[in-house]
Amino acid sequence: MTNSALDETALALVSPGKGILAADETVATLTKRFDALGIESTASSRRDYRETLLTTPGAEEFLSGVILHDETLRQQGADGSPLARMCSTRGIVPGIKVDAGAQPLAGSSGERVTEGLDGLRERLAEYRGLGARFAKWRGVFQVSETLPSAACIAANAHALGRYAALAQEQGIVPIVEPEVLMDGAHTIERCEVVTAAVLRAVFGALIELGVRLEGMLLKPNMVLAGSACAKPAPLPEVALATLGCLRRCVPPAVPGVVFLSGGQKDVLATQHLDAINRAPGAKPWKLTFSYGRALQDAALAAWGGKPERVAAAQRAFYHRARCNGLAALGAYSRAEEEQVRRVGEPARGPGREITA
């Protein structure tokens, strides 16, 4: 893929009013979510669930791409066509998670570094052959009064840079995901300091390793108080802190920022994205979403592993995707939530009713 093709794909993934579905949970992670709802986790049930999301009528109005897991990228839908092709034919760009997960960082207590660089060039080439046009690699950072350490920031930044360079070499747009975790009692001010330090290190590594900024996307955390903080920050404060941090640390050459939800409840994640897009000041990048549970939780609960509940799950998924699409434009309101007051009630888009 040429530089211009990389740039075009990156821009397509941040099309106005659209964002990315992160459906790249590992087998172990998705099995835990299935177990909580009494759903048997098999290759077939995991495929059925993801196919339910990917075939939701109208979802392509609000989804530009989907991050898949290795298992899913290799699976076929009920009609025998590969799930990646099913996405592409609807205008949803297929992507793939390529890291091997976070492992304990040697010499550090409680910190982790993401592994998976060995053999990555060959895996990326294979994934491109299977239809993937973008990829994702996640690095995680714990927050305390002393963490993350400089060693943890440097190790993860370097890994993110090497991954991104390899992805672009293989004609795949890299999504770079440095996540400052919400776990802990830290304040929003502490989160902002840590997020800035992480972003500066990541972009230093990206530039040093020759990554083309116009052909990549950033998937960061929002600047939030820790989940155990006694003083949660209001929406306007989150928006201003997040934008201030991005303006200081993210080059304007990057076409888009696709926020992770990071464990936020689904409606709150939508409200934060909307507040960020409504906030005053320069925004040289498209600001949208790449949510996992914040897009899926209501749909998974509605589905419950039952074929007869597919339509209800798709209505719930369409509703959540639509709300986030509006938030990406700064056009969301809480009145949107009244459209789906209970599972099974139809969500309405502009001038249409979604049925499945």
CSV table of N, CA, C and O in Angstrom, one decimal, residues 144-244:
chain,number,residue,atom,x,y,z
A,144,SER,N,-0.1,5.8,39.8
A,144,SER,CA,-0.1,6.0,41.3
A,144,SER,C,0.7,7.3,41.5
A,144,SER,O,1.0,8.0,40.5
A,145,GLU,N,1.2,7.6,42.7
A,145,GLU,CA,2.0,8.8,42.9
A,145,GLU,C,3.4,8.6,42.3
A,145,GLU,O,4.0,9.6,42.0
A,146,THR,N,3.8,7.4,42.1
A,146,THR,CA,5.1,7.1,41.5
A,146,THR,C,5.1,6.4,40.2
A,146,THR,O,6.1,6.4,39.5
A,147,LEU,N,4.0,5.8,39.8
A,147,LEU,CA,3.9,5.1,38.5
A,147,LEU,C,3.1,5.9,37.5
A,147,LEU,O,2.2,6.7,37.9
A,148,PRO,N,3.4,5.7,36.2
A,148,PRO,CA,4.3,4.7,35.7
A,148,PRO,C,5.8,5.1,35.8
A,148,PRO,O,6.1,6.3,35.8
A,149,SER,N,6.6,4.1,35.8
A,149,SER,CA,8.1,4.4,35.8
A,149,SER,C,8.5,4.8,34.4
A,149,SER,O,7.9,4.6,33.4
A,150,ALA,N,9.7,5.5,34.4
A,150,ALA,CA,10.3,5.9,33.1
A,150,ALA,C,10.6,4.7,32.3
A,150,ALA,O,10.4,4.7,31.1
A,151,ALA,N,11.0,3.6,32.9
A,151,ALA,CA,11.3,2.3,32.2
A,151,ALA,C,10.1,1.8,31.5
A,151,ALA,O,10.1,1.3,30.4
A,152,CYS,N,8.9,1.8,32.2
A,152,CYS,CA,7.7,1.2,31.6
A,152,CYS,C,7.2,2.1,30.5
A,152,CYS,O,6.8,1.6,29.4
A,153,ILE,N,7.3,3.4,30.6
A,153,ILE,CA,6.9,4.3,29.5
A,153,ILE,C,7.8,4.1,28.3
A,153,ILE,O,7.3,3.9,27.2
A,154,ALA,N,9.1,4.0,28.5
A,154,ALA,CA,10.1,3.8,27.4
A,154,ALA,C,9.9,2.5,26.7
A,154,ALA,O,9.9,2.4,25.5
A,155,ALA,N,9.7,1.4,27.5
A,155,ALA,CA,9.5,0.1,26.9
A,155,ALA,C,8.3,0.0,26.0
A,155,ALA,O,8.3,-0.5,24.9
A,156,ASN,N,7.2,0.5,26.5
A,156,ASN,CA,5.9,0.4,25.8
A,156,ASN,C,5.9,1.4,24.6
A,156,ASN,O,5.4,1.0,23.5
A,157,ALA,N,6.5,2.5,24.8
A,157,ALA,CA,6.6,3.5,23.6
A,157,ALA,C,7.4,2.9,22.5
A,157,ALA,O,7.0,3.0,21.3
A,158,HIS,N,8.5,2.3,22.8
A,158,HIS,CA,9.3,1.7,21.8
A,158,HIS,C,8.6,0.5,21.1
A,158,HIS,O,8.7,0.4,19.8
A,159,ALA,N,7.9,-0.3,21.8
A,159,ALA,CA,7.1,-1.4,21.2
A,159,ALA,C,6.1,-0.9,20.3
A,159,ALA,O,5.8,-1.4,19.2
A,160,LEU,N,5.4,0.2,20.7
A,160,LEU,CA,4.3,0.8,19.9
A,160,LEU,C,4.9,1.4,18.6
A,160,LEU,O,4.4,1.2,17.5
A,161,GLY,N,6.1,2.0,18.7
A,161,GLY,CA,6.8,2.5,17.5
A,161,GLY,C,7.2,1.4,16.6
A,161,GLY,O,7.0,1.5,15.4
A,162,ARG,N,7.8,0.3,17.1
A,162,ARG,CA,8.2,-0.8,16.2
A,162,ARG,C,7.0,-1.4,15.5
A,162,ARG,O,7.1,-1.7,14.3
A,163,TYR,N,6.0,-1.6,16.3
A,163,TYR,CA,4.8,-2.2,15.7
A,163,TYR,C,4.2,-1.3,14.6
A,163,TYR,O,3.9,-1.8,13.5
A,164,ALA,N,4.1,0.0,14.8
A,164,ALA,CA,3.6,0.9,13.8
A,164,ALA,C,4.4,0.9,12.6
A,164,ALA,O,3.9,1.0,11.4
A,165,ALA,N,5.7,0.9,12.7
A,165,ALA,CA,6.6,0.9,11.5
A,165,ALA,C,6.4,-0.4,10.7
A,165,ALA,O,6.3,-0.3,9.5
A,166,LEU,N,6.3,-1.5,11.4
A,166,LEU,CA,6.1,-2.8,10.7
A,166,LEU,C,4.7,-2.8,10.0
A,166,LEU,O,4.6,-3.3,8.9
A,167,ALA,N,3.7,-2.3,10.7
A,167,ALA,CA,2.4,-2.3,10.0
A,167,ALA,C,2.4,-1.5,8.8
A,167,ALA,O,1.9,-1.9,7.7
A,168,GLN,N,3.0,-0.3,8.8
A,168,GLN,CA,3.0,0.6,7.6
A,168,GLN,C,3.8,-0.1,6.5
A,168,GLN,O,3.5,0.0,5.3
A,169,GLU,N,4.9,-0.8,6.9
A,169,GLU,CA,5.7,-1.5,5.9
A,169,GLU,C,4.9,-2.5,5.1
A,169,GLU,O,5.1,-2.7,3.9
A,170,GLN,N,3.9,-3.1,5.8
A,170,GLN,CA,3.1,-4.2,5.2
A,170,GLN,C,1.8,-3.6,4.6
A,170,GLN,O,0.9,-4.3,4.2
A,171,GLY,N,1.7,-2.3,4.5
A,171,GLY,CA,0.5,-1.6,3.9
A,171,GLY,C,-0.7,-1.6,4.8
A,171,GLY,O,-1.8,-1.7,4.3
A,172,ILE,N,-0.5,-1.6,6.1
A,172,ILE,CA,-1.6,-1.7,7.1
A,172,ILE,C,-1.5,-0.4,8.0
A,172,ILE,O,-0.4,0.0,8.5
A,173,VAL,N,-2.6,0.3,8.2
A,173,VAL,CA,-2.7,1.5,9.0
A,173,VAL,C,-2.6,1.0,10.5
A,173,VAL,O,-3.4,0.2,10.9
A,174,PRO,N,-1.6,1.6,11.2
A,174,PRO,CA,-1.5,1.2,12.6
A,174,PRO,C,-2.4,2.1,13.5
A,174,PRO,O,-2.3,3.3,13.3
A,175,ILE,N,-3.2,1.5,14.4
A,175,ILE,CA,-3.8,2.3,15.5
A,175,ILE,C,-2.9,2.1,16.7
A,175,ILE,O,-2.6,0.9,17.1
A,176,VAL,N,-2.4,3.2,17.2
A,176,VAL,CA,-1.5,3.2,18.3
A,176,VAL,C,-2.3,3.4,19.6
A,176,VAL,O,-2.9,4.5,19.8
A,177,GLU,N,-2.3,2.5,20.5
A,177,GLU,CA,-3.1,2.6,21.7
A,177,GLU,C,-2.3,2.6,23.0
A,177,GLU,O,-2.0,1.6,23.6
A,178,PRO,N,-1.9,3.8,23.5
A,178,PRO,CA,-1.3,3.9,24.8
A,178,PRO,C,-2.4,4.2,25.8
A,178,PRO,O,-2.9,5.3,25.9
A,179,GLU,N,-2.7,3.2,26.7
A,179,GLU,CA,-3.8,3.4,27.7
A,179,GLU,C,-3.3,3.7,29.1
A,179,GLU,O,-2.7,2.8,29.7
A,180,VAL,N,-3.6,4.8,29.6
A,180,VAL,CA,-3.4,5.2,31.0
A,180,VAL,C,-4.6,4.7,31.7
A,180,VAL,O,-5.7,5.2,31.5
A,181,LEU,N,-4.5,3.7,32.5
A,181,LEU,CA,-5.6,3.0,33.1
A,181,LEU,C,-6.4,3.8,34.1
A,181,LEU,O,-5.8,4.6,34.8
A,182,MET,N,-7.7,3.6,34.2
A,182,MET,CA,-8.6,4.3,35.1
A,182,MET,C,-8.4,3.7,36.5
A,182,MET,O,-8.9,4.3,37.5
A,183,ASP,N,-7.9,2.5,36.7
A,183,ASP,CA,-7.8,1.9,38.0
A,183,ASP,C,-7.0,2.7,38.9
A,183,ASP,O,-5.9,3.2,38.6
A,184,GLY,N,-7.6,3.0,40.1
A,184,GLY,CA,-6.9,3.7,41.1
A,184,GLY,C,-7.7,4.9,41.6
A,184,GLY,O,-8.8,5.2,41.1
A,185,ALA,N,-7.1,5.6,42.6
A,185,ALA,CA,-7.8,6.8,43.2
A,185,ALA,C,-7.1,8.1,42.8
A,185,ALA,O,-7.4,9.1,43.4
A,186,HIS,N,-6.4,8.1,41.7
A,186,HIS,CA,-5.7,9.3,41.3
A,186,HIS,C,-6.7,10.3,40.8
A,186,HIS,O,-7.8,10.1,40.3
A,187,THR,N,-6.3,11.6,40.8
A,187,THR,CA,-7.1,12.7,40.4
A,187,THR,C,-7.0,12.9,38.9
A,187,THR,O,-6.1,12.3,38.3
A,188,ILE,N,-7.9,13.7,38.4
A,188,ILE,CA,-7.8,14.0,37.0
A,188,ILE,C,-6.5,14.8,36.6
A,188,ILE,O,-5.9,14.6,35.6
A,189,GLU,N,-6.0,15.6,37.6
A,189,GLU,CA,-4.7,16.3,37.4
A,189,GLU,C,-3.6,15.3,37.2
A,189,GLU,O,-2.7,15.5,36.4
A,190,ARG,N,-3.6,14.3,38.1
A,190,ARG,CA,-2.5,13.3,38.0
A,190,ARG,C,-2.6,12.5,36.6
A,190,ARG,O,-1.6,12.2,36.0
A,191,CYS,N,-3.8,12.2,36.2
A,191,CYS,CA,-4.0,11.5,34.9
A,191,CYS,C,-3.5,12.3,33.8
A,191,CYS,O,-2.9,11.8,32.9
A,192,GLU,N,-3.7,13.6,33.8
A,192,GLU,CA,-3.3,14.5,32.8
A,192,GLU,C,-1.7,14.5,32.7
A,192,GLU,O,-1.2,14.5,31.6
A,193,VAL,N,-1.1,14.6,33.8
A,193,VAL,CA,0.4,14.6,33.9
A,193,VAL,C,0.9,13.3,33.3
A,193,VAL,O,1.8,13.3,32.4
A,194,VAL,N,0.3,12.2,33.7
A,194,VAL,CA,0.8,10.9,33.2
A,194,VAL,C,0.5,10.7,31.7
A,194,VAL,O,1.4,10.3,30.9
A,195,THR,N,-0.7,11.1,31.3
A,195,THR,CA,-1.1,10.9,29.9
A,195,THR,C,-0.1,11.8,29.0
A,195,THR,O,0.3,11.3,27.9
A,196,ALA,N,0.2,13.0,29.4
A,196,ALA,CA,1.1,13.8,28.6
A,196,ALA,C,2.5,13.2,28.5
A,196,ALA,O,3.1,13.2,27.4
A,197,ALA,N,3.0,12.6,29.6
A,197,ALA,CA,4.3,12.0,29.6
A,197,ALA,C,4.3,10.8,28.7
A,197,ALA,O,5.3,10.6,27.9
A,198,VAL,N,3.3,10.0,28.7
A,198,VAL,CA,3.2,8.8,27.8
A,198,VAL,C,3.1,9.2,26.4
A,198,VAL,O,3.8,8.7,25.5
A,199,LEU,N,2.2,10.2,26.1
A,199,LEU,CA,2.0,10.6,24.7
A,199,LEU,C,3.3,11.2,24.1
A,199,LEU,O,3.7,11.0,22.9
A,200,ARG,N,4.0,12.0,24.9
A,200,ARG,CA,5.3,12.6,24.4
A,200,ARG,C,6.3,11.5,24.1
A,200,ARG,O,7.0,11.5,23.1
A,201,ALA,N,6.4,10.5,24.9
A,201,ALA,CA,7.3,9.4,24.7
A,201,ALA,C,6.9,8.5,23.5
A,201,ALA,O,7.7,8.1,22.7
A,202,VAL,N,5.6,8.3,23.3
A,202,VAL,CA,5.1,7.5,22.2
A,202,VAL,C,5.4,8.2,20.9
A,202,VAL,O,5.9,7.6,19.9
A,203,PHE,N,5.1,9.5,20.8
A,203,PHE,CA,5.3,10.2,19.5
A,203,PHE,C,6.8,10.4,19.3
A,203,PHE,O,7.3,10.4,18.1
A,204,GLY,N,7.6,10.5,20.3
A,204,GLY,CA,9.1,10.5,20.1
A,204,GLY,C,9.5,9.2,19.5
A,204,GLY,O,10.4,9.2,18.5
A,205,ALA,N,9.0,8.1,20.0
A,205,ALA,CA,9.4,6.8,19.4
A,205,ALA,C,8.9,6.6,18.0
A,205,ALA,O,9.6,6.1,17.1
A,206,LEU,N,7.6,7.0,17.7
A,206,LEU,CA,7.1,6.9,16.4
A,206,LEU,C,7.9,7.7,15.4
A,206,LEU,O,8.2,7.2,14.3
A,207,ILE,N,8.3,8.9,15.7
A,207,ILE,CA,9.1,9.8,14.8
A,207,ILE,C,10.5,9.2,14.6
A,207,ILE,O,11.0,9.1,13.5
A,208,GLU,N,11.1,8.7,15.7
A,208,GLU,CA,12.4,8.2,15.6
A,208,GLU,C,12.4,7.0,14.7
A,208,GLU,O,13.4,6.7,14.0
A,209,LEU,N,11.4,6.2,14.7
A,209,LEU,CA,11.3,4.9,13.9
A,209,LEU,C,10.7,5.1,12.5
A,209,LEU,O,10.5,4.2,11.8
A,210,GLY,N,10.5,6.4,12.2
A,210,GLY,CA,10.1,6.7,10.8
A,210,GLY,C,8.6,6.4,10.5
A,210,GLY,O,8.3,6.2,9.3
A,211,VAL,N,7.8,6.4,11.5
A,211,VAL,CA,6.3,6.1,11.2
A,211,VAL,C,5.7,7.4,10.5
A,211,VAL,O,5.9,8.5,11.0
A,212,ARG,N,5.0,7.1,9.5
A,212,ARG,CA,4.3,8.2,8.8
A,212,ARG,C,3.0,8.6,9.6
A,212,ARG,O,2.1,7.9,9.7
A,213,LEU,N,3.1,9.8,10.2
A,213,LEU,CA,2.0,10.2,11.1
A,213,LEU,C,0.7,10.4,10.3
A,213,LEU,O,-0.4,10.1,10.9
A,214,GLU,N,0.7,10.8,9.1
A,214,GLU,CA,-0.5,10.9,8.3
A,214,GLU,C,-1.2,9.6,8.0
A,214,GLU,O,-2.4,9.6,7.7
A,215,GLY,N,-0.5,8.5,8.2
A,215,GLY,CA,-1.1,7.2,7.9
A,215,GLY,C,-1.3,6.3,9.1
A,215,GLY,O,-1.1,5.1,9.1
A,216,MET,N,-1.6,6.9,10.3
A,216,MET,CA,-1.8,6.2,11.5
A,216,MET,C,-2.9,6.9,12.3
A,216,MET,O,-3.4,8.0,11.9
A,217,LEU,N,-3.4,6.2,13.3
A,217,LEU,CA,-4.4,6.8,14.2
A,217,LEU,C,-4.0,6.6,15.6
A,217,LEU,O,-3.3,5.6,15.9
A,218,LEU,N,-4.3,7.5,16.5
A,218,LEU,CA,-4.0,7.4,17.9
A,218,LEU,C,-5.3,7.0,18.7
A,218,LEU,O,-6.4,7.5,18.4
A,219,LYS,N,-5.1,6.0,19.6
A,219,LYS,CA,-6.3,5.5,20.4
A,219,LYS,C,-5.9,5.7,21.9
A,219,LYS,O,-5.4,4.7,22.5
A,220,PRO,N,-6.1,6.8,22.4
A,220,PRO,CA,-5.7,7.1,23.8
A,220,PRO,C,-6.9,7.0,24.8
A,220,PRO,O,-8.0,6.9,24.4
A,221,ASN,N,-6.5,7.0,26.0
A,221,ASN,CA,-7.6,7.3,27.1
A,221,ASN,C,-8.0,8.7,27.1
A,221,ASN,O,-7.3,9.6,26.6
A,222,MET,N,-9.2,9.0,27.6
A,222,MET,CA,-9.6,10.3,27.9
A,222,MET,C,-8.9,10.7,29.2
A,222,MET,O,-8.5,9.8,30.0
A,223,VAL,N,-8.7,11.9,29.5
A,223,VAL,CA,-8.1,12.4,30.8
A,223,VAL,C,-9.2,12.4,31.8
A,223,VAL,O,-10.1,13.2,31.8
A,224,LEU,N,-9.2,11.4,32.7
A,224,LEU,CA,-10.2,11.2,33.7
A,224,LEU,C,-9.6,11.0,35.1
A,224,LEU,O,-8.5,10.5,35.2
A,225,ALA,N,-10.4,11.2,36.1
A,225,ALA,CA,-10.0,10.8,37.5
A,225,ALA,C,-10.1,9.3,37.6
A,225,ALA,O,-10.9,8.6,36.8
A,226,GLY,N,-9.3,8.7,38.5
A,226,GLY,CA,-9.3,7.3,38.6
A,226,GLY,C,-10.7,6.8,39.1
A,226,GLY,O,-11.5,7.5,39.7
A,227,SER,N,-11.0,5.5,38.8
A,227,SER,CA,-12.3,5.0,39.1
A,227,SER,C,-12.6,5.0,40.6
A,227,SER,O,-13.8,5.0,41.0
A,228,ALA,N,-11.6,5.0,41.5
A,228,ALA,CA,-11.8,5.1,42.9
A,228,ALA,C,-11.5,6.4,43.5
A,228,ALA,O,-11.5,6.6,44.7
A,229,CYS,N,-11.4,7.4,42.7
A,229,CYS,CA,-11.2,8.8,43.1
A,229,CYS,C,-12.4,9.3,43.8
A,229,CYS,O,-13.6,9.1,43.3
A,230,ALA,N,-12.3,10.0,45.0
A,230,ALA,CA,-13.4,10.5,45.7
A,230,ALA,C,-14.0,11.7,45.0
A,230,ALA,O,-15.1,12.2,45.4
A,231,LYS,N,-13.4,12.3,44.0
A,231,LYS,CA,-13.8,13.5,43.4
A,231,LYS,C,-13.9,13.3,41.8
A,231,LYS,O,-12.9,13.7,41.1
A,232,PRO,N,-14.9,12.6,41.3
A,232,PRO,CA,-15.0,12.5,39.9
A,232,PRO,C,-15.1,13.8,39.2
A,232,PRO,O,-15.7,14.8,39.7
A,233,ALA,N,-14.5,13.9,38.0
A,233,ALA,CA,-14.5,15.2,37.3
A,233,ALA,C,-15.8,15.4,36.5
A,233,ALA,O,-16.2,14.4,35.8
A,234,PRO,N,-16.4,16.6,36.4
A,234,PRO,CA,-17.5,16.8,35.6
A,234,PRO,C,-17.2,16.8,34.1
A,234,PRO,O,-16.0,16.9,33.7
A,235,LEU,N,-18.2,16.6,33.2
A,235,LEU,CA,-18.0,16.5,31.8
A,235,LEU,C,-17.1,17.6,31.2
A,235,LEU,O,-16.2,17.4,30.5
A,236,PRO,N,-17.4,18.9,31.5
A,236,PRO,CA,-16.6,20.0,30.9
A,236,PRO,C,-15.1,19.9,31.3
A,236,PRO,O,-14.3,20.2,30.5
A,237,GLU,N,-14.9,19.5,32.5
A,237,GLU,CA,-13.5,19.4,33.0
A,237,GLU,C,-12.7,18.3,32.3
A,237,GLU,O,-11.6,18.5,31.9
A,238,VAL,N,-13.4,17.2,32.1
A,238,VAL,CA,-12.8,16.1,31.3
A,238,VAL,C,-12.5,16.5,29.9
A,238,VAL,O,-11.4,16.3,29.3
A,239,ALA,N,-13.5,17.2,29.3
A,239,ALA,CA,-13.3,17.7,27.9
A,239,ALA,C,-12.1,18.6,27.8
A,239,ALA,O,-11.2,18.4,26.9
A,240,LEU,N,-12.0,19.6,28.6
A,240,LEU,CA,-10.9,20.6,28.5
A,240,LEU,C,-9.6,20.0,28.9
A,240,LEU,O,-8.6,20.3,28.2
A,241,ALA,N,-9.5,19.1,29.9
A,241,ALA,CA,-8.3,18.5,30.2
A,241,ALA,C,-7.8,17.5,29.1
A,241,ALA,O,-6.6,17.5,28.8
A,242,THR,N,-8.7,16.8,28.5
A,242,THR,CA,-8.3,15.9,27.4
A,242,THR,C,-7.8,16.7,26.2
A,242,THR,O,-6.8,16.3,25.6
A,243,LEU,N,-8.6,17.7,25.8
A,243,LEU,CA,-8.2,18.5,24.7
A,243,LEU,C,-6.8,19.2,24.9
A,243,LEU,O,-6.0,19.3,24.0
A,244,GLY,N,-6.7,19.7,26.1
A,244,GLY,CA,-5.4,20.4,26.4
A,244,GLY,C,-4.2,19.5,26.3
A,244,GLY,O,-3.2,19.9,25.8
